[in-house]
Amino acid sequence: MDQYTLNMLVVGATFALYIGIAIWARAGTTSEFYAAGRGVHPVLNGMATGADWMSAASFISMAGLISMVGYDNSSFLMGWTGGYVLLALLLAPYLRKFGKFTVPDFIGDRFYSRTARLVAVVCLIVASITYVIGQMTGVGVAFSRFLEVEKDVGLYIGAGVVFFYAVFGGMKGITYTQVAQYCVLIFAYTVPAVFISLQLTSNPLPPLGLFSTHTESGLPLLQKLDQVVTDLGFNSYTGHHTNTLNMFLFTMSLMIGTAGLPHVIIRFFTVPKVSDARWSAGWALVFIALLYLTAPAVGAMARLNLVDTLYPQGIASEAIAYDERPEWVKNWEVTGLLKFEDKNDDGRIQYYNDKSAGFAQTAADRGWNGSELTVNNDILVLANPEIANLPGWVIALIAAGALAAALSTAAGLLLAISSAISHDLIKNTINPNISEKKELLAARISMAVAICVATYLGLNPPGFAAQTVALAFGLAAASLFPALMMGIFSKRVNNRGAVAGMLSGLIFTLIYVFWYKGWFFIPDTNMLPDTADNWVFGISPVSIGSVGALLNFIVAYTVSLMSKEPPAEIIELVESVRTPRGASGAHAH
């Protein structure tokens, strides 16, 4: 059986499974659409949260970015993992106890303000739409290779699948679909990693293989990788070469952005009790750890395999001839995500750091006129099984896993957007007397519109999947996280302070991001090139969210102290939420 047919069978089978589950678990009430009827078991909810959390950025892009940069991009791992701990300990149980369906619901009631609710809706939509762009980018990358279609066509196919099971299933359908997607994506991620770890280190456990001995050279794997990349003019893989302040702020932005992400937070509204919310968080950490412990090994091994493919006789020998390039290079060239340009007309694929001044003389001595291979970071995880010559079924499996990761998170984000519009904007602000049937229809229509917007923006994303997602985390960090934290742990912050804080954090962060990435992410509308030389104090657009969060806290507290205290019933509400007793029931909606 050829690879294309195998890909179609495996991916088609998983899609049929997702759609079948969506039909079986179709939401019939607003409670089922928003919170799956609050009846999801903690273990299943932990698994669904893991799928919701491990997006295309985690599955496809994170290991690719680590692969190409090394230690400095470990910020993605540290930030996202640490942030989930913050979410589990500081927010999830208290928000579940509050008994609401959505994040704007909590902010609107806690800060006793319709304006606060509306601002929270805007913040949620901005962060979530940005996040969905990253997922759509991942969907396009995966489809373009494994179904052998153009990237844009792959984007449209993925959007259609999400439309079906998210719009009709709601949170109930999404939850059980995500359980299936988690099983697919974690199996797809770890199986190829085990094979490749065995090939390179004889150790079947990738996290341990990363620190094991390289089979051919007898050197520790990371030492071998350091040697290989520095011999090609790149920075050492295990060294720190970037702005430490920027790295710290980026890690913090990912951490607090994680704790402010609405599509993850709403998962904790689906369990029966507060204690179940805590158990869900614990189980989710276990399920997430399986992938996150494997990702650094996948990144390192992919980089080593890539270089070995291009220089099969070693770095000192000639690069591989273009006419003799392996099949995987030909496959990815079709997508446009891997490109070759023969700059010195020798018919060979030179790959090195042509921006390194220290390596320039070596390149000139070898007759090289520039690096000739352009590799999109987002393809490395997907191409890794092909590079390592693994069986066809493994290649098909990782295709299914990549699509499961992207689609599961996209569905969760779209649900967060639709519930904010239908429940918080329409039901609680514009038309409180709307019937449940019409509210459900409004939720589905708003989700469909959100899919169309995200698909359009996904055609020209502002960066690789993980970089685009990091922007979303920064926006959530600057706007929603401080409001949630102050809403739970401060009795002094009032409605004016919360609104001023959210607006200042969001506007400041958005302007900084658009300044370098383009206004509303439209290509060629940026005011300055997105390079370290142009960043203020060396702070990149993906790191600015932590500065925006600090501004949010400062403005909120300052405005609150300059105005009157919250009403007594709000102070009592905050105390009751923090009291470790059972959850209140869901309020009427």
XYZ file of N, CA and C in Angstrom, residues 202-407:
618
model
N 19.999 3.594 21.337
C 19.657 2.256 21.852
C 18.840 2.323 23.138
N 18.337 3.506 23.476
C 17.496 3.667 24.671
C 16.058 3.873 24.206
N 15.118 3.040 24.651
C 13.739 3.140 24.157
C 12.952 4.310 24.758
N 13.475 4.949 25.804
C 12.762 6.051 26.448
C 13.368 7.378 25.983
N 12.685 8.130 25.152
C 13.257 9.358 24.586
C 13.801 10.351 25.621
N 13.100 10.609 26.756
C 13.667 11.561 27.715
C 15.027 11.110 28.255
N 15.202 9.792 28.411
C 16.497 9.269 28.862
C 17.483 9.181 27.703
N 16.947 8.899 26.500
C 17.804 8.840 25.323
C 18.490 10.165 25.046
N 17.830 11.276 25.391
C 18.420 12.598 25.195
C 19.743 12.741 25.937
N 19.865 12.037 27.066
C 21.085 12.134 27.884
C 21.924 10.857 27.803
N 21.643 10.049 26.774
C 22.384 8.804 26.588
C 23.505 9.005 25.566
N 24.195 7.923 25.271
C 25.335 7.963 24.349
C 24.878 7.747 22.912
N 25.387 8.573 22.014
C 25.090 8.431 20.591
C 25.733 7.149 20.081
N 24.949 6.287 19.445
C 25.403 4.947 19.080
C 26.622 4.958 18.167
N 26.623 5.787 17.135
C 27.697 5.763 16.143
C 28.993 6.404 16.640
N 28.884 7.570 17.294
C 30.090 8.310 17.675
C 30.638 7.918 19.037
N 29.781 7.344 19.899
C 30.210 7.024 21.251
C 30.209 8.223 22.180
N 29.791 9.397 21.669
C 29.706 10.612 22.480
C 28.302 10.737 23.078
N 28.155 11.475 24.196
C 26.802 11.797 24.661
C 26.034 12.504 23.540
N 24.777 12.195 23.401
C 23.988 12.706 22.281
C 24.059 14.227 22.175
N 23.879 14.936 23.295
C 23.885 16.389 23.262
C 25.262 16.941 22.918
N 26.316 16.269 23.367
C 27.666 16.690 23.005
C 27.892 16.517 21.503
N 27.405 15.399 20.970
C 27.504 15.151 19.531
C 26.755 16.228 18.751
N 25.565 16.584 19.217
C 24.767 17.596 18.535
C 25.449 18.963 18.604
N 25.985 19.318 19.776
C 26.740 20.566 19.905
C 27.878 20.622 18.895
N 28.576 19.515 18.772
C 29.718 19.437 17.862
C 29.274 19.631 16.414
N 28.188 18.989 16.043
C 27.695 19.043 14.664
C 27.244 20.451 14.292
N 26.446 21.090 15.140
C 25.900 22.402 14.772
C 26.968 23.489 14.811
N 27.891 23.423 15.768
C 28.959 24.436 15.797
C 29.898 24.276 14.608
N 30.079 23.051 14.137
C 30.911 22.831 12.945
C 30.283 23.427 11.685
N 28.989 23.737 11.752
C 28.307 24.366 10.615
C 28.046 25.851 10.859
N 28.684 26.407 11.884
C 28.583 27.839 12.139
C 27.415 28.267 12.997
N 26.606 27.309 13.492
C 25.486 27.654 14.369
C 25.957 27.790 15.811
N 25.140 28.431 16.652
C 25.438 28.477 18.081
C 25.338 27.082 18.678
N 26.044 26.859 19.764
C 25.962 25.566 20.435
C 24.524 25.302 20.866
N 24.113 24.064 20.766
C 22.722 23.680 21.028
C 22.362 23.836 22.506
N 23.288 23.549 23.376
C 23.000 23.548 24.818
C 23.377 24.860 25.499
N 23.894 25.833 24.753
C 24.320 27.097 25.346
C 23.216 28.140 25.361
N 23.444 29.197 26.157
C 22.508 30.324 26.253
C 23.092 31.489 25.462
N 22.364 31.948 24.433
C 22.931 32.949 23.523
C 22.027 34.160 23.326
N 20.918 34.236 24.044
C 19.971 35.323 23.818
C 19.915 36.263 25.015
N 19.118 37.321 24.864
C 18.895 38.310 25.916
C 18.212 37.635 27.110
N 18.883 37.645 28.259
C 18.342 36.958 29.436
C 17.048 37.607 29.919
N 16.970 38.938 29.867
C 15.741 39.629 30.269
C 14.580 39.202 29.386
N 14.812 39.160 28.087
C 13.753 38.758 27.155
C 13.317 37.316 27.401
N 14.288 36.450 27.672
C 13.968 35.043 27.935
C 13.131 34.910 29.204
N 13.486 35.671 30.247
C 12.726 35.643 31.498
C 11.298 36.148 31.281
N 11.169 37.296 30.585
C 9.843 37.860 30.350
C 8.999 36.959 29.461
N 9.645 36.299 28.497
C 8.917 35.374 27.624
C 8.381 34.189 28.421
N 9.228 33.632 29.284
C 8.791 32.507 30.124
C 7.636 32.924 31.022
N 7.748 34.113 31.634
C 6.677 34.612 32.501
C 5.392 34.859 31.712
N 5.547 35.382 30.505
C 4.376 35.648 29.672
C 3.629 34.361 29.357
N 4.383 33.309 29.040
C 3.750 32.013 28.766
C 3.093 31.446 30.020
N 3.744 31.615 31.173
C 3.210 31.073 32.422
C 1.880 31.720 32.791
N 1.887 33.045 32.899
C 0.657 33.699 33.351
C -0.384 33.749 32.234
N 0.086 33.685 30.980
C -0.865 33.584 29.881
C -1.600 32.257 29.902
N -0.872 31.193 30.250
C -1.492 29.870 30.389
C -2.604 29.910 31.416
N -2.322 30.540 32.545
C -3.301 30.587 33.628
C -4.483 31.491 33.299
N -4.376 32.280 32.229
C -5.473 33.153 31.853
C -6.204 32.726 30.600
N -5.844 31.551 30.069
C -6.463 31.117 28.818
C -7.884 30.600 29.046
N -8.864 31.228 28.436
C -10.262 30.868 28.708
C -10.641 29.467 28.274
N -10.069 28.971 27.158
C -10.498 27.656 26.665
C -10.033 26.535 27.580
N -8.951 26.771 28.357
C -8.514 25.773 29.339
C -9.314 25.926 30.632
N -9.532 27.167 31.038
C -10.262 27.426 32.283
C -11.666 26.824 32.238
N -12.361 26.969 31.096
C -13.739 26.484 31.045
C -13.818 24.962 31.165
N -12.710 24.261 30.960
C -12.725 22.812 31.132
C -13.032 22.443 32.579
N -12.643 23.294 33.517
C -12.856 22.986 34.936
C -14.284 23.297 35.392
N -15.089 23.870 34.486
C -16.494 24.084 34.802
C -17.338 22.849 34.487
N -16.711 21.812 33.899
C -17.481 20.657 33.426
C -17.581 19.534 34.449
N -16.852 19.636 35.568
C -16.849 18.553 36.554
C -17.884 18.819 37.645
N -18.318 17.776 38.354
C -19.395 17.947 39.333
C -19.030 18.790 40.555
N -17.784 18.655 41.076
C -17.442 19.287 42.351
C -16.109 20.022 42.280
N -15.853 20.860 43.306
C -14.579 21.577 43.410
C -13.417 20.602 43.514
N -13.577 19.557 44.323
C -12.501 18.574 44.468
C -12.201 17.898 43.128
N -13.245 17.731 42.312
C -13.037 17.143 40.988
C -12.212 18.065 40.093
N -12.364 19.380 40.284
C -11.569 20.340 39.512
C -10.090 20.168 39.845
N -9.794 19.969 41.133
C -8.393 19.766 41.540
C -7.853 18.455 40.960
N -8.649 17.389 41.053
C -8.216 16.100 40.512
C -8.048 16.168 38.994
N -8.938 16.904 38.330
C -8.810 17.077 36.879
C -7.480 17.723 36.526
N -7.119 18.744 37.299
C -5.854 19.437 37.054
C -4.672 18.496 37.246
N -4.749 17.676 38.288
C -3.668 16.723 38.543
C -3.523 15.703 37.419
N -4.650 15.146 36.981
C -4.604 14.172 35.893
C -4.132 14.819 34.596
N -4.569 16.044 34.350
C -4.138 16.736 33.135
C -2.626 16.925 33.119
N -2.046 17.254 34.269
C -0.589 17.410 34.350
C 0.128 16.105 34.002
N -0.437 14.989 34.453
C 0.153 13.679 34.123
C 0.103 13.443 32.620
N -1.059 13.690 32.016
C -1.219 13.437 30.583
C -0.362 14.391 29.742
N -0.252 15.640 30.186
C 0.566 16.617 29.460
C 2.043 16.261 29.571
N 2.455 15.773 30.745
C 3.871 15.457 30.972
C 4.385 14.402 29.990
N 3.518 13.476 29.574
C 3.947 12.430 28.644
C 4.504 13.032 27.354
N 3.881 14.101 26.869
C 4.365 14.736 25.644
C 5.517 15.704 25.944
N 5.382 16.477 27.008
C 6.374 17.522 27.280
C 7.728 16.962 27.696
N 7.742 15.785 28.295
C 9.017 15.153 28.621
C 9.683 14.578 27.372
N 8.875 14.302 26.353
C 9.390 13.714 25.114
C 9.856 14.771 24.121
N 9.244 15.955 24.162
C 9.499 16.991 23.153
C 10.965 17.402 23.017
N 11.715 17.624 24.119
C 13.126 18.014 23.941
C 13.937 16.959 23.200
N 13.649 15.685 23.472
C 14.361 14.614 22.776
C 13.993 14.594 21.300
N 12.718 14.792 20.999
C 12.279 14.817 19.598
C 12.990 15.940 18.848
N 13.071 17.124 19.465
C 13.718 18.258 18.819
C 15.191 18.016 18.556
N 15.910 17.520 19.564
C 17.349 17.288 19.422
C 17.630 16.210 18.378
N 16.867 15.129 18.430
C 17.106 14.020 17.508
C 16.732 14.389 16.077
N 15.704 15.224 15.909
C 15.325 15.673 14.573
C 16.435 16.517 13.955
N 17.036 17.386 14.762
C 18.121 18.242 14.239
C 19.331 17.397 13.829
N 19.672 16.415 14.654
C 20.814 15.560 14.346
C 20.544 14.727 13.092
N 19.329 14.198 12.979
C 18.972 13.411 11.793
C 18.992 14.263 10.524
N 18.551 15.515 10.640
C 18.542 16.411 9.487
C 19.965 16.640 8.965
N 20.878 16.962 9.878
C 22.263 17.221 9.472
C 22.911 15.956 8.911
N 22.653 14.821 9.562
C 23.233 13.556 9.081
C 22.732 13.202 7.682
N 21.487 13.567 7.392
C 20.931 13.310 6.062
C 21.658 14.134 4.995
N 21.958 15.386 5.322
C 22.572 16.290 4.348
C 24.078 16.065 4.221
N 24.695 15.567 5.299
C 26.145 15.287 5.286
C 26.373 13.839 5.736
N 26.013 12.880 4.889
C 26.062 11.465 5.304
C 27.474 10.968 5.620
N 28.515 11.605 5.077
C 29.893 11.191 5.353
C 30.550 12.059 6.411
N 29.764 12.937 7.067
C 30.312 13.825 8.088
C 30.419 15.251 7.578
N 30.513 16.192 8.521
C 30.520 17.614 8.176
C 31.705 17.980 7.286
N 32.837 17.326 7.494
C 34.051 17.664 6.738
C 33.957 17.216 5.282
N 33.040 16.314 4.970
C 32.900 15.803 3.604
C 31.887 16.630 2.827
N 31.726 16.308 1.561
C 30.797 17.038 0.718
C 29.349 16.765 1.130
N 28.504 17.783 0.898
C 27.081 17.607 1.160
C 26.484 16.679 0.113
N 25.300 16.170 0.411
C 24.628 15.251 -0.497
C 24.253 15.962 -1.807
N 24.329 15.248 -2.911
C 23.941 15.818 -4.208
C 22.426 15.982 -4.262
N 21.980 17.068 -4.887
C 20.550 17.334 -4.957
C 19.808 16.213 -5.684
N 20.410 15.677 -6.712
C 19.776 14.597 -7.468
C 19.659 13.313 -6.664
N 20.459 13.211 -5.585
C 20.437 12.017 -4.742
C 19.675 12.266 -3.439
N 18.971 13.381 -3.371
C 18.245 13.725 -2.138
C 17.228 12.641 -1.797
N 17.012 12.392 -0.512
C 16.069 11.336 -0.122
C 14.631 11.700 -0.452
N 13.788 10.698 -0.399
C 12.389 10.864 -0.786
C 11.667 11.890 0.077
N 12.015 11.950 1.387
C 11.300 12.877 2.274
C 11.538 14.327 1.866
N 12.732 14.636 1.346
C 13.005 15.998 0.880
C 12.098 16.327 -0.310
N 11.971 15.382 -1.237
C 11.098 15.588 -2.395
C 9.648 15.802 -1.951
N 9.211 15.007 -0.973
C 7.832 15.112 -0.507
C 7.540 16.487 0.081
N 8.459 16.994 0.889
C 8.220 18.275 1.547
C 8.469 19.455 0.619
N 9.278 19.277 -0.424
C 9.459 20.351 -1.407
C 8.146 20.680 -2.103
N 7.310 19.667 -2.296
C 6.031 19.869 -2.964
C 5.162 20.866 -2.192
N 5.260 20.849 -0.880
C 4.427 21.723 -0.035
C 4.911 23.165 -0.030
N 6.157 23.405 -0.425
C 6.723 24.746 -0.356
C 7.276 25.092 1.007
N 7.212 24.158 1.949
C 7.708 24.403 3.302
C 9.178 24.011 3.453
N 9.742 23.416 2.427
C 11.165 23.115 2.362
C 11.634 23.491 0.962
N 12.647 24.357 0.894
C 13.063 24.893 -0.408
C 14.575 24.766 -0.584
N 14.980 24.479 -1.836
C 16.401 24.384 -2.180
C 16.724 25.384 -3.270
N 17.850 26.105 -3.086
C 18.340 27.039 -4.096
C 19.839 26.816 -4.260
N 20.235 26.379 -5.423
C 21.651 26.052 -5.668
C 22.440 27.337 -5.942
N 22.935 27.957 -4.880
C 23.562 29.269 -5.001
C 24.954 29.224 -5.628
N 25.638 28.093 -5.551
C 26.978 28.015 -6.149
C 27.037 27.046 -7.340
N 25.852 26.592 -7.772
C 25.729 25.768 -8.991
C 26.603 24.503 -8.961
N 26.723 23.895 -7.771
C 27.522 22.657 -7.710
C 26.642 21.414 -7.616
N 25.323 21.604 -7.581
C 24.412 20.465 -7.543
C 24.327 19.779 -6.200
N 24.878 20.409 -5.161
C 24.834 19.809 -3.820
C 24.083 20.733 -2.845
N 23.579 20.148 -1.738
C 22.749 20.892 -0.788
C 23.614 21.362 0.382
N 24.112 22.596 0.296
C 24.876 23.143 1.425
C 23.906 23.719 2.471
N 24.094 23.296 3.702
C 23.248 23.759 4.804
C 24.167 24.193 5.934
N 24.153 25.486 6.248
C 25.004 26.005 7.328
C 24.498 27.380 7.733
N 25.127 27.993 8.718
C 24.725 29.314 9.187
C 25.472 30.381 8.384
N 24.835 30.884 7.351
C 25.505 31.861 6.496
C 25.479 33.277 7.074
N 24.922 33.420 8.286
C 24.944 34.720 8.956
C 26.054 34.807 10.006
N 26.804 33.742 10.154
C 27.887 33.705 11.136
C 29.164 34.295 10.531
N 29.635 35.399 11.131
C 30.871 36.029 10.640
C 32.064 35.113 10.853
N 32.042 34.357 11.954
C 33.160 33.472 12.260
C 33.273 32.288 11.314
N 32.161 31.934 10.657
C 32.163 30.784 9.755
C 32.316 31.199 8.293
N 32.301 32.502 8.043
C 32.309 32.997 6.659
C 33.542 32.541 5.881
N 34.723 32.582 6.528
C 35.945 32.201 5.824
C 35.934 30.714 5.479
N 35.456 29.883 6.419
C 35.361 28.441 6.161
C 34.439 28.166 4.981
N 33.295 28.863 4.937
C 32.351 28.690 3.834
C 32.983 29.108 2.505
N 33.727 30.226 2.546
C 34.374 30.705 1.317
C 35.430 29.711 0.826
N 36.178 29.150 1.768
C 37.211 28.171 1.406
C 36.606 26.935 0.745
N 35.358 26.613 1.124
C 34.709 25.419 0.572
C 33.868 25.741 -0.666
N 33.916 27.013 -1.070
C 33.185 27.400 -2.275
C 31.695 27.557 -2.082
N 31.269 27.830 -0.863
C 29.844 27.983 -0.573
C 29.449 29.449 -0.687
N 28.287 29.723 -1.278
C 27.810 31.098 -1.468
C 26.548 31.394 -0.662
N 26.315 30.624 0.359
C 25.122 30.810 1.187
C 24.424 29.493 1.444
N 23.699 29.427 2.544
C 22.956 28.209 2.863
C 21.861 28.006 1.822
N 21.737 26.796 1.334
C 20.862 26.535 0.186
C 19.563 25.827 0.538
N 19.401 25.468 1.782
C 18.186 24.759 2.197
C 17.428 25.603 3.212
N 16.180 25.902 2.917
C 15.312 26.629 3.838
C 14.290 25.648 4.399
N 14.319 25.454 5.719
C 13.447 24.474 6.374
C 12.484 25.198 7.306
N 11.197 25.073 7.061
C 10.192 25.622 7.963
C 10.213 24.830 9.270
N 10.358 25.544 10.384
C 10.460 24.856 11.682
C 9.290 23.928 11.971
N 8.127 24.278 11.437
C 6.919 23.516 11.758
C 6.883 22.127 11.126
N 7.820 21.824 10.209
C 7.747 20.518 9.546
C 8.606 19.456 10.230
N 9.501 19.846 11.147
C 10.500 18.890 11.625
C 9.899 17.692 12.359
N 8.932 17.944 13.223
C 8.314 16.828 13.945
C 7.588 15.907 12.982
N 6.886 16.501 12.021
C 6.141 15.698 11.062
C 7.062 14.943 10.107
N 8.191 15.559 9.769
C 9.126 14.917 8.836
C 10.052 13.930 9.528
N 10.152 14.000 10.853
C 11.124 13.186 11.593
C 11.019 11.688 11.298
N 9.807 11.099 11.281
C 9.724 9.662 10.964
C 10.213 9.331 9.558
N 9.963 10.257 8.620
C 10.443 10.030 7.253
C 11.964 10.140 7.174
N 12.515 11.126 7.890
C 13.972 11.298 7.906
C 14.644 10.049 8.460
N 14.018 9.459 9.490
C 14.587 8.283 10.150
C 14.211 6.969 9.457
N 13.509 7.063 8.305
C 13.119 5.874 7.536
C 12.263 4.897 8.340
N 11.320 5.435 9.100
C 10.420 4.583 9.871
C 9.317 4.033 8.958
N 8.609 2.987 9.402
C 7.566 2.376 8.558
C 6.457 3.361 8.186
N 5.765 3.070 7.099
C 4.719 3.953 6.605
C 3.596 4.181 7.596
N 3.254 3.147 8.378
C 2.147 3.319 9.321
C 2.498 4.321 10.413
N 3.778 4.451 10.745
C 4.205 5.438 11.745
C 4.043 6.846 11.178
N 4.381 7.019 9.895
C 4.224 8.316 9.235
C 2.745 8.710 9.192
N 1.886 7.763 8.876
C 0.446 8.030 8.847
C -0.079 8.352 10.236
N 0.471 7.689 11.234
C 0.036 7.905 12.615
C 0.364 9.317 13.081
N 1.562 9.790 12.739
C 1.932 11.136 13.202
C 1.119 12.196 12.467
N 0.688 11.900 11.246
C -0.218 12.817 10.538
C -1.535 12.938 11.295
N -2.082 11.802 11.698
C -3.340 11.806 12.452
C -3.176 12.517 13.788
N -2.023 12.306 14.449
C -1.771 12.949 15.737
C -1.660 14.452 15.614
N -0.968 14.924 14.585
C -0.815 16.368 14.385
C -2.170 17.033 14.161
N -3.004 16.392 13.359
C -4.333 16.948 13.092
C -5.211 16.896 14.335
N -5.068 15.831 15.127
C -5.831 15.735 16.379
C -5.446 16.858 17.332
N -4.150 17.152 17.424
C -3.678 18.207 18.322
C -4.226 19.568 17.906
N -4.136 19.851 16.607
C -4.590 21.158 16.122
C -6.107 21.306 16.238
N -6.837 20.266 15.862
C -8.287 20.356 15.838
C -8.894 20.367 17.234
